[in-house]
Structures are given as structure tokens and as C-alpha cells.
Amino acid sequence: MKSHTAYLTFNTSERCAIVHITPQVEAELARSGIKEGLCLVNAMHITSSVFVNDNESGLHRDFLEWVEKLAPYDAHGYKHNLTGEDNGDAHLKRTVMGREVVVAVTAGQLDFGPWERIFYGEFDGRRRKRVLVKIIGE
Ligand code: ZN
């Protein structure tokens, strides 16, 4: 069995953002040389997400507005923020949007459904954060 590990770095200019990362993941798959296996992609921070959905900008605005309604930014409105942090909302947003995805690798390609793509969801950005890509197979 072969394995390939890579770390992608993001530093969004907005506090909350959705970034299409399928091209970076596909580049790592090509580098791995793996043709059959599994590709794990996970956020390495507890205030950001990795998820699969449609690459459609209106939907991305819907996601950001939806999580803002569920967990509005409020520097003093969360018990977590009693620790001196201001990102209680970002932890909650990350949890509903998910930590990771696993995509099958078939014939050297990410084996997506017709509209599936991989996204990085940032909920406490403007700093350097990482995503792990781990590909295993043959
Ligand atoms: Zn925190």
C-alpha cells in the first residue's frame, strides 16, 4: 500500500469564507501516483471545516448566511468566550459544516458524484490555517 500526505495552507482575508479546494486535492492525488484507494481531507483547526457540495456561489452565500443565523458572531455571547476568546460562534459553525471528507479514488481520479466538489469552510480566518490531505491505496 502506498500513502501520500500533504498539508494545504489557507489565510483568508475575511473572517468567514468558503474556498474551492478540489484542484489542490487533485494535484496531491496526481503527485501520489495512487490509482485505487481513499482520499481523506480534513481541517486541522476546530474553527474551520472541510465539506463536499456544489461549486455555486449563491449556495456558498446561503451557507455563510445560514451558519451566521445559527451561531451569530458575538464576542461576549458564548460561554466559550468567557475564556477570553471571541470565537465561540466559529466552533459551532465548524461543527455543523463538518470536519472532514473521504472521497474514493478510482482509476486515478476522485470518484465524485456529478456535482460534488471539495470546499474549505473558514469561520475564524485572517490567520494561517492548515488542511491535511492523506491518500492511501495502490
Ligand atoms: Zn475558541
mmCIF file with all atom_site columns, N, CA and C in Angstrom, residues 1-6 24-39 105 108-110 133-138:
data_model
loop_
_atom_site.group_PDB
_atom_site.id
_atom_site.type_symbol
_atom_site.label_atom_id
_atom_site.label_alt_id
_atom_site.label_comp_id
_atom_site.label_asym_id
_atom_site.label_entity_id
_atom_site.label_seq_id
_atom_site.pdbx_PDB_ins_code
_atom_site.Cartn_x
_atom_site.Cartn_y
_atom_site.Cartn_z
_atom_site.occupancy
_atom_site.B_iso_or_equiv
_atom_site.pdbx_formal_charge
_atom_site.auth_seq_id
_atom_site.auth_comp_id
_atom_site.auth_asym_id
_atom_site.auth_atom_id
_atom_site.pdbx_PDB_model_num
ATOM 1  N N  . MET A 1 1   ? 0.844   -1.200 0.000   1.00 0.00 ? 1   MET A N  1
ATOM 2  C CA . MET A 1 1   ? 0.000   0.000  0.000   1.00 0.00 ? 1   MET A CA 1
ATOM 3  C C  . MET A 1 1   ? 0.878   1.249  0.000   1.00 0.00 ? 1   MET A C  1
ATOM 4  N N  . LYS A 1 2   ? 0.499   2.209  -0.814  1.00 0.00 ? 2   LYS A N  1
ATOM 5  C CA . LYS A 1 2   ? 1.197   3.494  -0.828  1.00 0.00 ? 2   LYS A CA 1
ATOM 6  C C  . LYS A 1 2   ? 0.413   4.506  0.001   1.00 0.00 ? 2   LYS A C  1
ATOM 7  N N  . SER A 1 3   ? 1.113   5.515  0.484   1.00 0.00 ? 3   SER A N  1
ATOM 8  C CA . SER A 1 3   ? 0.407   6.617  1.119   1.00 0.00 ? 3   SER A CA 1
ATOM 9  C C  . SER A 1 3   ? 1.079   7.932  0.748   1.00 0.00 ? 3   SER A C  1
ATOM 10 N N  . HIS A 1 4   ? 0.296   9.001  0.771   1.00 0.00 ? 4   HIS A N  1
ATOM 11 C CA . HIS A 1 4   ? 0.782   10.335 0.429   1.00 0.00 ? 4   HIS A CA 1
ATOM 12 C C  . HIS A 1 4   ? 0.136   11.314 1.410   1.00 0.00 ? 4   HIS A C  1
ATOM 13 N N  . THR A 1 5   ? 0.948   12.174 1.998   1.00 0.00 ? 5   THR A N  1
ATOM 14 C CA . THR A 1 5   ? 0.468   13.141 2.983   1.00 0.00 ? 5   THR A CA 1
ATOM 15 C C  . THR A 1 5   ? 0.871   14.536 2.540   1.00 0.00 ? 5   THR A C  1
ATOM 16 N N  . ALA A 1 6   ? -0.074  15.463 2.595   1.00 0.00 ? 6   ALA A N  1
ATOM 17 C CA . ALA A 1 6   ? 0.225   16.856 2.237   1.00 0.00 ? 6   ALA A CA 1
ATOM 18 C C  . ALA A 1 6   ? -0.565  17.782 3.153   1.00 0.00 ? 6   ALA A C  1
ATOM 19 N N  . GLN A 1 24  ? -6.505  21.685 -5.671  1.00 0.00 ? 24  GLN A N  1
ATOM 20 C CA . GLN A 1 24  ? -5.344  21.357 -4.832  1.00 0.00 ? 24  GLN A CA 1
ATOM 21 C C  . GLN A 1 24  ? -5.346  19.880 -4.434  1.00 0.00 ? 24  GLN A C  1
ATOM 22 N N  . VAL A 1 25  ? -6.529  19.344 -4.121  1.00 0.00 ? 25  VAL A N  1
ATOM 23 C CA . VAL A 1 25  ? -6.610  17.933 -3.729  1.00 0.00 ? 25  VAL A CA 1
ATOM 24 C C  . VAL A 1 25  ? -6.277  17.050 -4.927  1.00 0.00 ? 25  VAL A C  1
ATOM 25 N N  . GLU A 1 26  ? -6.778  17.428 -6.115  1.00 0.00 ? 26  GLU A N  1
ATOM 26 C CA . GLU A 1 26  ? -6.467  16.649 -7.325  1.00 0.00 ? 26  GLU A CA 1
ATOM 27 C C  . GLU A 1 26  ? -4.972  16.691 -7.632  1.00 0.00 ? 26  GLU A C  1
ATOM 28 N N  . ALA A 1 27  ? -4.332  17.819 -7.358  1.00 0.00 ? 27  ALA A N  1
ATOM 29 C CA . ALA A 1 27  ? -2.885  17.915 -7.581  1.00 0.00 ? 27  ALA A CA 1
ATOM 30 C C  . ALA A 1 27  ? -2.138  16.956 -6.655  1.00 0.00 ? 27  ALA A C  1
ATOM 31 N N  . GLU A 1 28  ? -2.603  16.856 -5.407  1.00 0.00 ? 28  GLU A N  1
ATOM 32 C CA . GLU A 1 28  ? -1.961  15.916 -4.473  1.00 0.00 ? 28  GLU A CA 1
ATOM 33 C C  . GLU A 1 28  ? -2.195  14.470 -4.901  1.00 0.00 ? 28  GLU A C  1
ATOM 34 N N  . LEU A 1 29  ? -3.388  14.197 -5.422  1.00 0.00 ? 29  LEU A N  1
ATOM 35 C CA . LEU A 1 29  ? -3.670  12.836 -5.902  1.00 0.00 ? 29  LEU A CA 1
ATOM 36 C C  . LEU A 1 29  ? -2.739  12.486 -7.067  1.00 0.00 ? 29  LEU A C  1
ATOM 37 N N  . ALA A 1 30  ? -2.554  13.432 -7.981  1.00 0.00 ? 30  ALA A N  1
ATOM 38 C CA . ALA A 1 30  ? -1.647  13.187 -9.114  1.00 0.00 ? 30  ALA A CA 1
ATOM 39 C C  . ALA A 1 30  ? -0.227  12.937 -8.607  1.00 0.00 ? 30  ALA A C  1
ATOM 40 N N  . ARG A 1 31  ? 0.214   13.744 -7.623  1.00 0.00 ? 31  ARG A N  1
ATOM 41 C CA . ARG A 1 31  ? 1.549   13.572 -7.050  1.00 0.00 ? 31  ARG A CA 1
ATOM 42 C C  . ARG A 1 31  ? 1.713   12.214 -6.379  1.00 0.00 ? 31  ARG A C  1
ATOM 43 N N  . SER A 1 32  ? 0.625   11.708 -5.804  1.00 0.00 ? 32  SER A N  1
ATOM 44 C CA . SER A 1 32  ? 0.705   10.447 -5.046  1.00 0.00 ? 32  SER A CA 1
ATOM 45 C C  . SER A 1 32  ? 0.941   9.252  -5.956  1.00 0.00 ? 32  SER A C  1
ATOM 46 N N  . GLY A 1 33  ? 0.484   9.316  -7.190  1.00 0.00 ? 33  GLY A N  1
ATOM 47 C CA . GLY A 1 33  ? 0.573   8.169  -8.092  1.00 0.00 ? 33  GLY A CA 1
ATOM 48 C C  . GLY A 1 33  ? -0.418  7.065  -7.764  1.00 0.00 ? 33  GLY A C  1
ATOM 49 N N  . ILE A 1 34  ? -1.293  7.296  -6.795  1.00 0.00 ? 34  ILE A N  1
ATOM 50 C CA . ILE A 1 34  ? -2.254  6.268  -6.363  1.00 0.00 ? 34  ILE A CA 1
ATOM 51 C C  . ILE A 1 34  ? -3.435  6.232  -7.342  1.00 0.00 ? 34  ILE A C  1
ATOM 52 N N  . LYS A 1 35  ? -3.818  5.019  -7.753  1.00 0.00 ? 35  LYS A N  1
ATOM 53 C CA . LYS A 1 35  ? -4.911  4.843  -8.731  1.00 0.00 ? 35  LYS A CA 1
ATOM 54 C C  . LYS A 1 35  ? -6.189  4.325  -8.093  1.00 0.00 ? 35  LYS A C  1
ATOM 55 N N  . GLU A 1 36  ? -6.057  3.517  -7.023  1.00 0.00 ? 36  GLU A N  1
ATOM 56 C CA . GLU A 1 36  ? -7.226  2.942  -6.343  1.00 0.00 ? 36  GLU A CA 1
ATOM 57 C C  . GLU A 1 36  ? -7.027  3.113  -4.855  1.00 0.00 ? 36  GLU A C  1
ATOM 58 N N  . GLY A 1 37  ? -7.981  3.765  -4.185  1.00 0.00 ? 37  GLY A N  1
ATOM 59 C CA . GLY A 1 37  ? -7.817  3.940  -2.749  1.00 0.00 ? 37  GLY A CA 1
ATOM 60 C C  . GLY A 1 37  ? -8.795  4.940  -2.184  1.00 0.00 ? 37  GLY A C  1
ATOM 61 N N  . LEU A 1 38  ? -8.351  5.640  -1.119  1.00 0.00 ? 38  LEU A N  1
ATOM 62 C CA . LEU A 1 38  ? -9.203  6.606  -0.423  1.00 0.00 ? 38  LEU A CA 1
ATOM 63 C C  . LEU A 1 38  ? -8.419  7.877  -0.178  1.00 0.00 ? 38  LEU A C  1
ATOM 64 N N  . CYS A 1 39  ? -9.131  8.995  -0.268  1.00 0.00 ? 39  CYS A N  1
ATOM 65 C CA . CYS A 1 39  ? -8.534  10.312 -0.043  1.00 0.00 ? 39  CYS A CA 1
ATOM 66 C C  . CYS A 1 39  ? -9.288  10.999 1.104   1.00 0.00 ? 39  CYS A C  1
ATOM 67 N N  . VAL A 1 105 ? -10.970 6.986  -4.522  1.00 0.00 ? 105 VAL A N  1
ATOM 68 C CA . VAL A 1 105 ? -10.093 7.173  -5.685  1.00 0.00 ? 105 VAL A CA 1
ATOM 69 C C  . VAL A 1 105 ? -10.283 5.971  -6.599  1.00 0.00 ? 105 VAL A C  1
ATOM 70 N N  . GLY A 1 108 ? -7.405  6.533  -10.695 1.00 0.00 ? 108 GLY A N  1
ATOM 71 C CA . GLY A 1 108 ? -6.551  7.713  -10.572 1.00 0.00 ? 108 GLY A CA 1
ATOM 72 C C  . GLY A 1 108 ? -7.287  9.035  -10.440 1.00 0.00 ? 108 GLY A C  1
ATOM 73 N N  . GLN A 1 109 ? -8.631  9.001  -10.295 1.00 0.00 ? 109 GLN A N  1
ATOM 74 C CA . GLN A 1 109 ? -9.433  10.228 -10.174 1.00 0.00 ? 109 GLN A CA 1
ATOM 75 C C  . GLN A 1 109 ? -10.235 10.207 -8.881  1.00 0.00 ? 109 GLN A C  1
ATOM 76 N N  . LEU A 1 110 ? -10.564 11.388 -8.375  1.00 0.00 ? 110 LEU A N  1
ATOM 77 C CA . LEU A 1 110 ? -11.531 11.489 -7.284  1.00 0.00 ? 110 LEU A CA 1
ATOM 78 C C  . LEU A 1 110 ? -12.892 11.068 -7.844  1.00 0.00 ? 110 LEU A C  1
ATOM 79 N N  . VAL A 1 133 ? -4.290  16.465 3.800   1.00 0.00 ? 133 VAL A N  1
ATOM 80 C CA . VAL A 1 133 ? -4.718  15.553 2.733   1.00 0.00 ? 133 VAL A CA 1
ATOM 81 C C  . VAL A 1 133 ? -3.937  14.257 2.908   1.00 0.00 ? 133 VAL A C  1
ATOM 82 N N  . LYS A 1 134 ? -4.623  13.146 3.113   1.00 0.00 ? 134 LYS A N  1
ATOM 83 C CA . LYS A 1 134 ? -3.966  11.832 3.271   1.00 0.00 ? 134 LYS A CA 1
ATOM 84 C C  . LYS A 1 134 ? -4.605  10.877 2.283   1.00 0.00 ? 134 LYS A C  1
ATOM 85 N N  . ILE A 1 135 ? -3.787  10.352 1.392   1.00 0.00 ? 135 ILE A N  1
ATOM 86 C CA . ILE A 1 135 ? -4.282  9.463  0.345   1.00 0.00 ? 135 ILE A CA 1
ATOM 87 C C  . ILE A 1 135 ? -3.622  8.108  0.528   1.00 0.00 ? 135 ILE A C  1
ATOM 88 N N  . ILE A 1 136 ? -4.424  7.058  0.608   1.00 0.00 ? 136 ILE A N  1
ATOM 89 C CA . ILE A 1 136 ? -3.860  5.706  0.759   1.00 0.00 ? 136 ILE A CA 1
ATOM 90 C C  . ILE A 1 136 ? -4.417  4.816  -0.328  1.00 0.00 ? 136 ILE A C  1
ATOM 91 N N  . GLY A 1 137 ? -3.631  3.840  -0.754  1.00 0.00 ? 137 GLY A N  1
ATOM 92 C CA . GLY A 1 137 ? -4.104  2.913  -1.776  1.00 0.00 ? 137 GLY A CA 1
ATOM 93 C C  . GLY A 1 137 ? -2.933  2.362  -2.571  1.00 0.00 ? 137 GLY A C  1
ATOM 94 N N  . GLU A 1 138 ? -3.260  2.004  -3.808  1.00 0.00 ? 138 GLU A N  1
ATOM 95 C CA . GLU A 1 138 ? -2.230  1.386  -4.656  1.00 0.00 ? 138 GLU A CA 1
ATOM 96 C C  . GLU A 1 138 ? -2.235  2.012  -6.042  1.00 0.00 ? 138 GLU A C  1
#
